[in-house]
Tab-separated table of C-alpha atoms and ligand atoms in Angstrom:
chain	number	residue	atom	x	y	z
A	1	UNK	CA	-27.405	80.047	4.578
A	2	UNK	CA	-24.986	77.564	3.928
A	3	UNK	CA	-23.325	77.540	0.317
A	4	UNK	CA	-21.743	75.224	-1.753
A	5	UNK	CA	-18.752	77.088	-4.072
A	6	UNK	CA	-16.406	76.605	-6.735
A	7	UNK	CA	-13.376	77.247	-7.931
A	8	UNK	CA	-10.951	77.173	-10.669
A	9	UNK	CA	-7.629	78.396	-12.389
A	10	UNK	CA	-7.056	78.994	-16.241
A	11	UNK	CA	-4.782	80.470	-18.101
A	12	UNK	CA	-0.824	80.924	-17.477
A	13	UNK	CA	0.068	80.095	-13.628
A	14	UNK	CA	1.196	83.154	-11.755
A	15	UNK	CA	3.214	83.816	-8.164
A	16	UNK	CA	-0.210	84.695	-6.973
A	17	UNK	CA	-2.571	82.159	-7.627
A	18	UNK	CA	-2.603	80.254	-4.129
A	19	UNK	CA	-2.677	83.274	-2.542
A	20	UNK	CA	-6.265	84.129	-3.924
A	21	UNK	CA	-7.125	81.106	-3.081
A	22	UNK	CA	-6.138	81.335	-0.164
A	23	UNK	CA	-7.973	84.218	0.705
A	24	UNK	CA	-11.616	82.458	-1.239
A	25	UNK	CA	-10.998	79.608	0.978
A	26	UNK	CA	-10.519	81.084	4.235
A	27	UNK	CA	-13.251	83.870	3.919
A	28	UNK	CA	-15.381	80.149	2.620
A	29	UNK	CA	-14.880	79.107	5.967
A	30	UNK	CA	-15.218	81.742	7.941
A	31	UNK	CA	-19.009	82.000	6.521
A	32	UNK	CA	-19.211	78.150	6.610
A	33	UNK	CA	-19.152	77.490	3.020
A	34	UNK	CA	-18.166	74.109	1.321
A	35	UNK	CA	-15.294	75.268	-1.484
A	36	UNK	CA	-15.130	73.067	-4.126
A	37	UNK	CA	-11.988	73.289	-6.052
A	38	UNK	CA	-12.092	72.367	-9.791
A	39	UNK	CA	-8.783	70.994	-11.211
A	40	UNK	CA	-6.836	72.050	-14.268
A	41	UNK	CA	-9.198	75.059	-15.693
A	42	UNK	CA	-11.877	74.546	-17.367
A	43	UNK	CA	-11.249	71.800	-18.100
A	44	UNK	CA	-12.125	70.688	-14.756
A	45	UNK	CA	-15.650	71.599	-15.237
A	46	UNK	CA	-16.522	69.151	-17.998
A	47	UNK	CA	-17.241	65.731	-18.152
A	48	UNK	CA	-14.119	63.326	-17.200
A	49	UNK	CA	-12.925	66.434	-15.073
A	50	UNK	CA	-11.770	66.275	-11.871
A	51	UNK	CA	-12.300	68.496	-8.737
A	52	UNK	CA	-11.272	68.578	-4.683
A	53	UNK	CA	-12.682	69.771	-1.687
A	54	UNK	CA	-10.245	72.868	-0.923
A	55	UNK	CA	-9.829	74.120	3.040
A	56	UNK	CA	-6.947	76.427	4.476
A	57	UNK	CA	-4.852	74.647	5.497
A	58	UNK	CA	-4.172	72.748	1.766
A	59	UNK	CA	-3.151	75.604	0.203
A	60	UNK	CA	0.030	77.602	1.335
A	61	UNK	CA	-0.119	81.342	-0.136
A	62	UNK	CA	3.669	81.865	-0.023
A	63	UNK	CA	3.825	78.649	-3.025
A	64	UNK	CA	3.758	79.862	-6.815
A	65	UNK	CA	2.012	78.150	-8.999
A	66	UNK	CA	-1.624	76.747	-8.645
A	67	UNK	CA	-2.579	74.109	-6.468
A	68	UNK	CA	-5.701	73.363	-8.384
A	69	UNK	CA	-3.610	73.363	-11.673
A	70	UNK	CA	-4.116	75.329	-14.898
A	71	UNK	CA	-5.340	74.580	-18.619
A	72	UNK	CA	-6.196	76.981	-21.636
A	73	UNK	CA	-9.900	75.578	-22.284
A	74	UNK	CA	-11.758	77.193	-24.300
A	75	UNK	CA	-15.370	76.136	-23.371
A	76	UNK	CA	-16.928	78.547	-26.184
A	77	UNK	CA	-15.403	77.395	-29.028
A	78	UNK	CA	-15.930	74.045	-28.225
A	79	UNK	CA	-19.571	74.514	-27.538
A	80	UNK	CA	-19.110	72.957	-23.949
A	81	UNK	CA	-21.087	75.604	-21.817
A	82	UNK	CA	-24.028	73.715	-21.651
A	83	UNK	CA	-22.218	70.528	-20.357
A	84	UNK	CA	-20.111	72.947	-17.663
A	85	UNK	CA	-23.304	74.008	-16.467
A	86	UNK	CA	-25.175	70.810	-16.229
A	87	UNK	CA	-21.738	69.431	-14.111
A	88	UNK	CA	-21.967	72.224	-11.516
A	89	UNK	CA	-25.349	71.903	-10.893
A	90	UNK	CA	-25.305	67.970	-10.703
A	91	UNK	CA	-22.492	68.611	-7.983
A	92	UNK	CA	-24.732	71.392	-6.695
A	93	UNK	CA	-22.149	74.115	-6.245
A	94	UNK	CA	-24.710	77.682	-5.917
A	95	UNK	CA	-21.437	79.826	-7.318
A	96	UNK	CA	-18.240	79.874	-8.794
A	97	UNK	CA	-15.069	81.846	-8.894
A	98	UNK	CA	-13.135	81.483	-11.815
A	99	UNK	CA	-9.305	83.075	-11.572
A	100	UNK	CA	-7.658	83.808	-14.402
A	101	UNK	CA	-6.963	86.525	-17.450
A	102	UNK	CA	-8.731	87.856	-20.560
A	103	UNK	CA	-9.293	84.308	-22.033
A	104	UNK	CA	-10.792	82.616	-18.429
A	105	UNK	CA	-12.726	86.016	-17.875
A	106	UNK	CA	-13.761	86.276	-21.243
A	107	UNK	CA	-15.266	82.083	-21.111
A	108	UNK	CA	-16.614	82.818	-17.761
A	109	UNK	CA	-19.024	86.152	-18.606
A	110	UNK	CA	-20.246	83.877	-21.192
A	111	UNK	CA	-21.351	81.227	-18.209
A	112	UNK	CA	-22.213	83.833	-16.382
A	113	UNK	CA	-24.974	84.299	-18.375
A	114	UNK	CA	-26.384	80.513	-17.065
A	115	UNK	CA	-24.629	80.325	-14.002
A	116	UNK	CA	-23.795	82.336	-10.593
A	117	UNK	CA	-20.387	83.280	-11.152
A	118	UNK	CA	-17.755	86.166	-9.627
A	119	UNK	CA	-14.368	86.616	-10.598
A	120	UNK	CA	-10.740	87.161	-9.416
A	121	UNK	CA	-8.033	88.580	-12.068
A	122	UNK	CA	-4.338	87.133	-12.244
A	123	UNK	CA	-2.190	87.354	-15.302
A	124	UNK	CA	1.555	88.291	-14.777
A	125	UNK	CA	0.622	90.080	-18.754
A	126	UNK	CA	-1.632	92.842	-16.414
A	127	UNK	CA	-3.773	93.570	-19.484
A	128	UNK	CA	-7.179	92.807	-17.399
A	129	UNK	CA	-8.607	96.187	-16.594
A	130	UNK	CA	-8.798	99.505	-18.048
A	131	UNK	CA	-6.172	102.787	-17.759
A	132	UNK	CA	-7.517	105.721	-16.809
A	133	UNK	CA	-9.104	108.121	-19.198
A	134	UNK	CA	-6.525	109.809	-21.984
A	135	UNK	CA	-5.270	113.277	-21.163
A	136	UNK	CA	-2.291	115.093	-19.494
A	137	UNK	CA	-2.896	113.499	-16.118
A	138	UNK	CA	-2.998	110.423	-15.333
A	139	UNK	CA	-5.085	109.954	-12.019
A	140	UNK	CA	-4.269	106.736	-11.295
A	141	UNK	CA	-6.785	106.297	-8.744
A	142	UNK	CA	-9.096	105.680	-11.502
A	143	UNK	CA	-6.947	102.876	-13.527
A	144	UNK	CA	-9.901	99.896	-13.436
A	145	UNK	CA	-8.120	97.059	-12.006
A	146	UNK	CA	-4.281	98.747	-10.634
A	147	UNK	CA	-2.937	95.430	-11.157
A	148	UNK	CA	-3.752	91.874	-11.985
A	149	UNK	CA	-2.681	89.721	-9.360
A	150	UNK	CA	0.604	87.853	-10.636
A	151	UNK	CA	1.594	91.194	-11.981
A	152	UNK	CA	4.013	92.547	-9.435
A	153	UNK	CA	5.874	89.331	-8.562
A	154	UNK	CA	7.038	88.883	-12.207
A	155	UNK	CA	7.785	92.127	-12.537
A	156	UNK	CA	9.464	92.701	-9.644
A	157	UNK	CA	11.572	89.069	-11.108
A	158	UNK	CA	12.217	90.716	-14.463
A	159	UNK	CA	13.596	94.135	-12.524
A	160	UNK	CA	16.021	91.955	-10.664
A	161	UNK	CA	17.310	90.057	-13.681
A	162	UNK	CA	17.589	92.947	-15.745
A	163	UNK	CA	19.807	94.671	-12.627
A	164	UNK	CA	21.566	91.109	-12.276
A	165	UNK	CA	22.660	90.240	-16.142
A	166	UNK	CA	24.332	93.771	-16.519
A	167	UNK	CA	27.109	92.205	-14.546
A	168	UNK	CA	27.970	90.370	-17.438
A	169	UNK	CA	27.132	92.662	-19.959
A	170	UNK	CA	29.836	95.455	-18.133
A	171	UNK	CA	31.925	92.557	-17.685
A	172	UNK	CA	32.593	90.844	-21.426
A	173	UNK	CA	31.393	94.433	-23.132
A	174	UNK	CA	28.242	92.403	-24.184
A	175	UNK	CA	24.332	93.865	-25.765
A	176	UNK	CA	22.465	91.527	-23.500
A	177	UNK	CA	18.767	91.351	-25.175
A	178	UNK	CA	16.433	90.215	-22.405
A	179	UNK	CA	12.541	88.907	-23.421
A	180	UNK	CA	10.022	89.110	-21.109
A	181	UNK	CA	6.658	88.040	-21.582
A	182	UNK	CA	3.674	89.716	-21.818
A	183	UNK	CA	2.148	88.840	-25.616
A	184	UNK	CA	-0.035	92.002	-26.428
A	185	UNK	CA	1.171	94.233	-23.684
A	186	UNK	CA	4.250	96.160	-22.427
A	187	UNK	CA	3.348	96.339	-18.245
A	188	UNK	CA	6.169	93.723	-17.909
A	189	UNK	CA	9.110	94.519	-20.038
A	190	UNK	CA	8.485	98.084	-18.985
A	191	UNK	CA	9.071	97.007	-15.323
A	192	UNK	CA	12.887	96.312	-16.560
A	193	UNK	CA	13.110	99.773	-15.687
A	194	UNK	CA	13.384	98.974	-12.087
A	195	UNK	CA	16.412	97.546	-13.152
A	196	UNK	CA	17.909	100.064	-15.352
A	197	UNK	CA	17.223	98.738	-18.310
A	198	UNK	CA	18.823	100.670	-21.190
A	199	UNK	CA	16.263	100.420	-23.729
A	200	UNK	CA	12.812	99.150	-23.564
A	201	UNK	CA	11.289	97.675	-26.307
A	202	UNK	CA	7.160	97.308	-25.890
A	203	UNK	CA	4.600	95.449	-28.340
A	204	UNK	CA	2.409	99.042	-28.485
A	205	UNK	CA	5.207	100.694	-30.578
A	206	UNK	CA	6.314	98.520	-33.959
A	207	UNK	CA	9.827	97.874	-33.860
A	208	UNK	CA	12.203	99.523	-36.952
A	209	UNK	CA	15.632	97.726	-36.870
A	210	UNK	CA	17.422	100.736	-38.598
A	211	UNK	CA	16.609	103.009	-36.177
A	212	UNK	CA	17.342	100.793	-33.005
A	213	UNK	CA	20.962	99.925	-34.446
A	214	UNK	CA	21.470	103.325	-34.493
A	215	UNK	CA	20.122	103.917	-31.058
A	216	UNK	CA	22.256	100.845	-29.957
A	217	UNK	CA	25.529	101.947	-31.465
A	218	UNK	CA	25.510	105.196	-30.266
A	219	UNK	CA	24.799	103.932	-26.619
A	220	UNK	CA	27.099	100.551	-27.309
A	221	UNK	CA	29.966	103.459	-27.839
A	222	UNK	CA	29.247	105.621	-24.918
A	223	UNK	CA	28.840	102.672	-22.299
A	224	UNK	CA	30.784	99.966	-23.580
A	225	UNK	CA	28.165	97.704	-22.954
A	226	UNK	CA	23.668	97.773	-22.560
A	227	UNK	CA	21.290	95.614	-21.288
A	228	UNK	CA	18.103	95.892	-23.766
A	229	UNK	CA	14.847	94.527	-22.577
A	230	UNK	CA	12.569	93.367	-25.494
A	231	UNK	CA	8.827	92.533	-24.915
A	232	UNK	CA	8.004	88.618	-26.485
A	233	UNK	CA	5.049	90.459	-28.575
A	234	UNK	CA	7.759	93.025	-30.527
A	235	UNK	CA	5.756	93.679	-33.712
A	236	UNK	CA	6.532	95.062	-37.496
A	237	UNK	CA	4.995	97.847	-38.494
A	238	UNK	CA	2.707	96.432	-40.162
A	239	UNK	CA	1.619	94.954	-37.110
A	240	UNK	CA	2.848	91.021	-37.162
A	241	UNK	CA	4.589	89.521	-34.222
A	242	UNK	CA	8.180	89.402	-35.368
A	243	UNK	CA	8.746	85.657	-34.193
A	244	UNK	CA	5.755	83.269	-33.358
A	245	UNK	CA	5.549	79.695	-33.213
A	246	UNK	CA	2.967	77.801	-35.113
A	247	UNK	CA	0.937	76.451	-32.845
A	248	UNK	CA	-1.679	77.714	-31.351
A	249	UNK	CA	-3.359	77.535	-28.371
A	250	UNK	CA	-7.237	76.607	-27.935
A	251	UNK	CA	-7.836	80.762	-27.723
A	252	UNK	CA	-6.395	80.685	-31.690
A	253	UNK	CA	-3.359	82.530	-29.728
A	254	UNK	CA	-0.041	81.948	-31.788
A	255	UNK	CA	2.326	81.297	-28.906
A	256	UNK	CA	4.966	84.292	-28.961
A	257	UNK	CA	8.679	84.074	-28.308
A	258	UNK	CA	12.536	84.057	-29.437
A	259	UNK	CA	12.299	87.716	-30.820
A	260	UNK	CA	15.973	88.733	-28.387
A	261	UNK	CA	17.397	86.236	-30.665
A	262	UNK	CA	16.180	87.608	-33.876
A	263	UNK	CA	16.492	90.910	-32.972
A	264	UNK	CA	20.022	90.361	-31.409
A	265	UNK	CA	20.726	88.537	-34.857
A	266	UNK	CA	19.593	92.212	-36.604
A	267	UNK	CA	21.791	94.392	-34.564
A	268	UNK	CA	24.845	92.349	-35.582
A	269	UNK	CA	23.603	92.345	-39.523
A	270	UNK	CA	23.467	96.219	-39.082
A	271	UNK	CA	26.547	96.970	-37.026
A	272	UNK	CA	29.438	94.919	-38.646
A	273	UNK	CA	31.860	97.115	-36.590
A	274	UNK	CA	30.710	95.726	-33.257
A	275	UNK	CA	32.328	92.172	-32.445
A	276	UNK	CA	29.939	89.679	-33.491
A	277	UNK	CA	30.400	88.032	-29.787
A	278	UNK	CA	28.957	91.349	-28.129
A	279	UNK	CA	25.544	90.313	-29.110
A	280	UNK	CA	24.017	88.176	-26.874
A	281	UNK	CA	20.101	86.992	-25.827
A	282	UNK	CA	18.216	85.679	-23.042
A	283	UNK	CA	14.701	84.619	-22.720
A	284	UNK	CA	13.230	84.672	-19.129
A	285	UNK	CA	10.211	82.036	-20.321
A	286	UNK	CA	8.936	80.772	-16.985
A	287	UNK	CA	11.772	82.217	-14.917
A	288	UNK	CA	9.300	85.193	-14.755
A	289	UNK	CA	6.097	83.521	-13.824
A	290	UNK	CA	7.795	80.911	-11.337
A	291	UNK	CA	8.743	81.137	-7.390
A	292	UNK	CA	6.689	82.685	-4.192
A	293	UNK	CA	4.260	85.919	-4.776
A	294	UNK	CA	5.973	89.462	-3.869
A	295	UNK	CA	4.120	90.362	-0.578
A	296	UNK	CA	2.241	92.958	-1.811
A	297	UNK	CA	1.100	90.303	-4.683
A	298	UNK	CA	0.000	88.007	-1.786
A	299	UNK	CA	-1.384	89.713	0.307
A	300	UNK	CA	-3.800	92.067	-2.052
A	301	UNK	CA	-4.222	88.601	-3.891
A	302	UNK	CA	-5.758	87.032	-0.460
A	303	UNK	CA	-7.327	89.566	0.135
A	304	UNK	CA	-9.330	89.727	-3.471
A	305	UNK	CA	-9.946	86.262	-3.060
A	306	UNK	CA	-11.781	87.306	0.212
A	307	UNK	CA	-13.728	90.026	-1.445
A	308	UNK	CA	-14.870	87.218	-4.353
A	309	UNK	CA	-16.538	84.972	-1.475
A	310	UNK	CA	-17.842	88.204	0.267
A	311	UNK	CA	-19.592	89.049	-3.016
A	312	UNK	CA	-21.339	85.954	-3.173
A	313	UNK	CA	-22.715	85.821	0.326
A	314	UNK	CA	-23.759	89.832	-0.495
A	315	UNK	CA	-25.530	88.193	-3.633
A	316	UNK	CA	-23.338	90.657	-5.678
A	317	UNK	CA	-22.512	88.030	-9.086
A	318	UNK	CA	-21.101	88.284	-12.228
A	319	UNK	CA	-18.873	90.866	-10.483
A	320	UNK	CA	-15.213	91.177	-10.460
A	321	UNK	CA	-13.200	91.180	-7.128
A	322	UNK	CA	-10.392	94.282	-8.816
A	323	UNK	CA	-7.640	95.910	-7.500
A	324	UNK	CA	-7.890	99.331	-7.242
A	325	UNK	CA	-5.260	102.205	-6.271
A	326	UNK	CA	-6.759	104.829	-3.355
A	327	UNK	CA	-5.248	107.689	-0.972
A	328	UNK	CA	-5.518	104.783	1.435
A	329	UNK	CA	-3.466	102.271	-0.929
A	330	UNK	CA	-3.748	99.518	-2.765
A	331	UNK	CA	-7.315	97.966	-1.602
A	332	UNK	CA	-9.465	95.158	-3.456
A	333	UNK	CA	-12.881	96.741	-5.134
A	334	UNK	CA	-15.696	94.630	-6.860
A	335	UNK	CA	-17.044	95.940	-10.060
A	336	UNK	CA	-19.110	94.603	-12.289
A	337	UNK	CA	-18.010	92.652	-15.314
A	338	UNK	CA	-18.268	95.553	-17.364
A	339	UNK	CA	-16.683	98.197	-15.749
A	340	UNK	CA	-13.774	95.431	-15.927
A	341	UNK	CA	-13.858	94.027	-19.299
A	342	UNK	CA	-13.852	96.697	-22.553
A	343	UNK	CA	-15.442	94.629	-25.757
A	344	UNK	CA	-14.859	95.018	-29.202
A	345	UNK	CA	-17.834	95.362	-31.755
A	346	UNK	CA	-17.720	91.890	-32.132
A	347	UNK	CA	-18.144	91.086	-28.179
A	348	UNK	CA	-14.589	90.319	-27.891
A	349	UNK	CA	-12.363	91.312	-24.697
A	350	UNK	CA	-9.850	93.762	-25.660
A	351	UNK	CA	-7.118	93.726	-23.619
A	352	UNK	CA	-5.598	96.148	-21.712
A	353	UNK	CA	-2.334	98.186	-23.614
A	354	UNK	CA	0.491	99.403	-21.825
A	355	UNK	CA	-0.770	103.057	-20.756
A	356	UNK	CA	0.932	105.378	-23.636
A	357	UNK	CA	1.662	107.942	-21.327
A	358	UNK	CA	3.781	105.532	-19.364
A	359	UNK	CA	6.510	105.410	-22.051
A	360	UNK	CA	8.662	107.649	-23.476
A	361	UNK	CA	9.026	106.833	-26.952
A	362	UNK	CA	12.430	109.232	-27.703
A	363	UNK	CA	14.061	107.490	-25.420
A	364	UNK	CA	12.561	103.770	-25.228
A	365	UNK	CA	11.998	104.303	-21.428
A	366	UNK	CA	10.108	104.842	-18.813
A	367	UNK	CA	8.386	108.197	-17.821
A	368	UNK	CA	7.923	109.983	-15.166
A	369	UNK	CA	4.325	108.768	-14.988
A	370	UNK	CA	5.125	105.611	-15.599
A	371	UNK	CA	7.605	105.708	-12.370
A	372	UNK	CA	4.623	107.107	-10.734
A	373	UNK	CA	2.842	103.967	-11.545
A	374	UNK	CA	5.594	101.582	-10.590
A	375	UNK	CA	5.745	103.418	-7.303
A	376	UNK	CA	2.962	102.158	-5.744
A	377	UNK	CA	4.077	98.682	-6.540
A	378	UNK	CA	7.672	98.748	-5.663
A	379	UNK	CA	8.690	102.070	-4.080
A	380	UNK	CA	10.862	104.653	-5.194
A	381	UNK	CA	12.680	103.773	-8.265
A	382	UNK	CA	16.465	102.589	-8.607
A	383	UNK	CA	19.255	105.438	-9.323
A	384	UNK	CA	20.332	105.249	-12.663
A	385	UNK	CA	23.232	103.256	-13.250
A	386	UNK	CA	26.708	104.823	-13.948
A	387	UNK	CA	29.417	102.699	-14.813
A	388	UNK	CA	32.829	102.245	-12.369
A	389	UNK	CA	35.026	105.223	-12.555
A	390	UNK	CA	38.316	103.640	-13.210
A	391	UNK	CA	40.922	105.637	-15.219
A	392	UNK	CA	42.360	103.597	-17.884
A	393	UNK	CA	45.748	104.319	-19.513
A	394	UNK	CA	46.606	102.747	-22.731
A	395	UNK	CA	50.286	100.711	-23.207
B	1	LIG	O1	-0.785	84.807	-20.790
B	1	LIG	C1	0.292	84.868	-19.917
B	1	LIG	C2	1.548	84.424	-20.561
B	1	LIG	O2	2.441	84.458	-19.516
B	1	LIG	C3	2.028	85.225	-21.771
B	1	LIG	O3	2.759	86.357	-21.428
B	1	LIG	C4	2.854	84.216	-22.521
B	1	LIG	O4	2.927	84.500	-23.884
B	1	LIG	C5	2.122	82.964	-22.281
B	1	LIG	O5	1.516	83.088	-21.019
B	1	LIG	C6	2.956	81.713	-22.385
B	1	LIG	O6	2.353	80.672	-21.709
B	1	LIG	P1	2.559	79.119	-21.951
B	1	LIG	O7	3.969	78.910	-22.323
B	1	LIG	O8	2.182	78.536	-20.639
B	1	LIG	O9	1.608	78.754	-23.050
């Protein structure tokens, strides 16, 4: 039977995005559904929103960004459910597919209570999903949700930027701090390891300034130079972001950002002997979330997008089209909402944390099973750097 389906974007745009739905629009067609594509979020949704019919050949999957457009909407705090609702039945679309991260997810199992919904995950943060139960091993075939679609191009951006800048940092002797995003969560300043980051700072472990000017000096005198990647949500110990802005978004989300520069502003306090011009920062803001999807992003992206449309013709809703890691590879699995989505007492989604085992904390790294995780993503890992070999004699 013919349907009628939605679908939106929300949250921060990602490589990816076109890519799922790409892959939602051509399955749409294949079954002969009408796809209905609601613009900017949520927001699209409600009253004075706007919305497009969406085919193929208007959406190219190789283009970042999000052809439908993006908002942060919070439809639950706002008390507009009941008005979303109304809208997509007056339009009479039978199901949507909202894309997007904790926040979209965490609006749309609260429609999905009223409405025939299925989702698709994207955030470049990858906090969407679940690790794999504690222990020694890490099995990472059961990680719920491998990656969030978005994930690997950004990373696979902040690798090359890391490997890039240390050009300049060998070059004028400089401490290049680097900030990636990724507010709660450490899956994308860890991926700095692809390129040979020195040190690795993540949200999950509170930063102490005394100790890492100690770790920096002694590695500052060895190397003559380090490239330092620092997560936007470094926190204190007692658990406060070290630099927010005040405003917030319509999640309550103080925005993150400019902690390189505070922190690079520390390690100069601390280390007086250093030349004040060694310390520099950089903040890779959008530079990490722009440009075309990785091919693995797009083409497991397409294919989750697929595997959303699939669901609803299989009458499989409130399900999540996830990406999930197999002997076979990477392959797109629907699960249902919660098998996805851990809650808090309060019924809040908490998000996913950098898998502990994946760091190693002595050294602000990566470990091995971290590189085992990266793996699948972007192959075998760089060699670690070593500096040129020239033999310098003193006049
Ligand atoms: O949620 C994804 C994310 O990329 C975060 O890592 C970052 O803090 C945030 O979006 C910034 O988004 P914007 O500047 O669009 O509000």
């Amino acid at each position: 039977m013919s349907k009628r389906i939605g679908v939106l974007t929300g949250g921060g745009d990602t490589s990816a995005l076109n890519a799922t739905l790409k892959g939602i629009a051509l399955r749409a067609e294949e079954l002969g559904y009408e796809l209905i594509g609601f613009m900017q979020g949520w927001a699209g949704v409600l009253t004075g929103g706007s919305y497009c019919r969406l085919s193929p050949d208007l959406i190219d999957a190789d283009r970042g960004g999000t052809v439908l457009q993006s908002s942060r909407t919070n439809l639950r705090s706002s008390n507009k459910l009941g008005e979303a609702v109304e809208n997509l039945k007056k339009l009479k679309i039978d199901a949507l597919i909202p894309i997007g991260g904790d926040d979209t997810l965490s609006v749309g199992s609260a429609l999905s209570e009223h409405f025939t919904t299925t989702f698709v995950t994207k955030t470049i943060d990858n906090d969407v999903g679940i690790n794999c139960p504690e222990g020694s091993t890490v099995d990472y075939t059961q990680i719920v949700n491998y990656f969030c679609p978005g994930f690997p191009s950004a990373a696979n951006l902040v690798a090359k930027y890391i490997r890039d800048v240390r050009t300049t940092a060998y070059s004028h002797n400089r401490i290049i701090f680097v900030e990636a995003m990724g507010r709660y969560a450490g899956w994308l300043t860890l991926s700095s390891a692809y390129g040979n980051a020195d040190l690795i700072l993540i949200p999950e472990i509170p930063y102490d300034p005394d100790k890492m000017a100690e770790i920096i000096e002694a590695k500052y005198i060895d190397q003559g130079h380090l490239v330092v990647a620092v997560s936007e949500g470094i926190s204190n110990a007692d658990g406060n972001l070290i630099t927010e802005s005040a405003e917030l978004d319509s999640f309550g989300h103080a925005r993150p950002g400019g902690c390189s520069e505070v922190i690079a502003e520390h390690m100069k306090a601390r280390l007086p002997n250093l030349s004040s011009s060694a310390f520099r920062h950089q903040i890779l803001a959008y530079m990490q979330r722009c440009g075309s999807p990785t091919p693995i992003d797009r083409d497991t992206a397409i294919k989750a997008g697929k595997l959303a449309v699939s669901a609803i013709k299989n009458g499989q809703v409130n399900h999540v089209a996830t990406i999930m890691r197999t002997d076979e590879g990477i392959i797109p699995k629907l699960l249902s909402l919660e098998e996805v989505l851990k809650r808090g007492e309060d019924g809040h989604v908490i998000r996913r944390s950098l898998d502990a085992r994946f760091y190693d904390t002595e050294n602000f790294s990566i470990s091995p099973a971290g590189v085992g995780y990266f793996r699948a993503i972007f192959g075998d890992p760089p060699k670690t750097y070593t500096s040129p070999s020239l033999k310098i004699l003193t006049i």
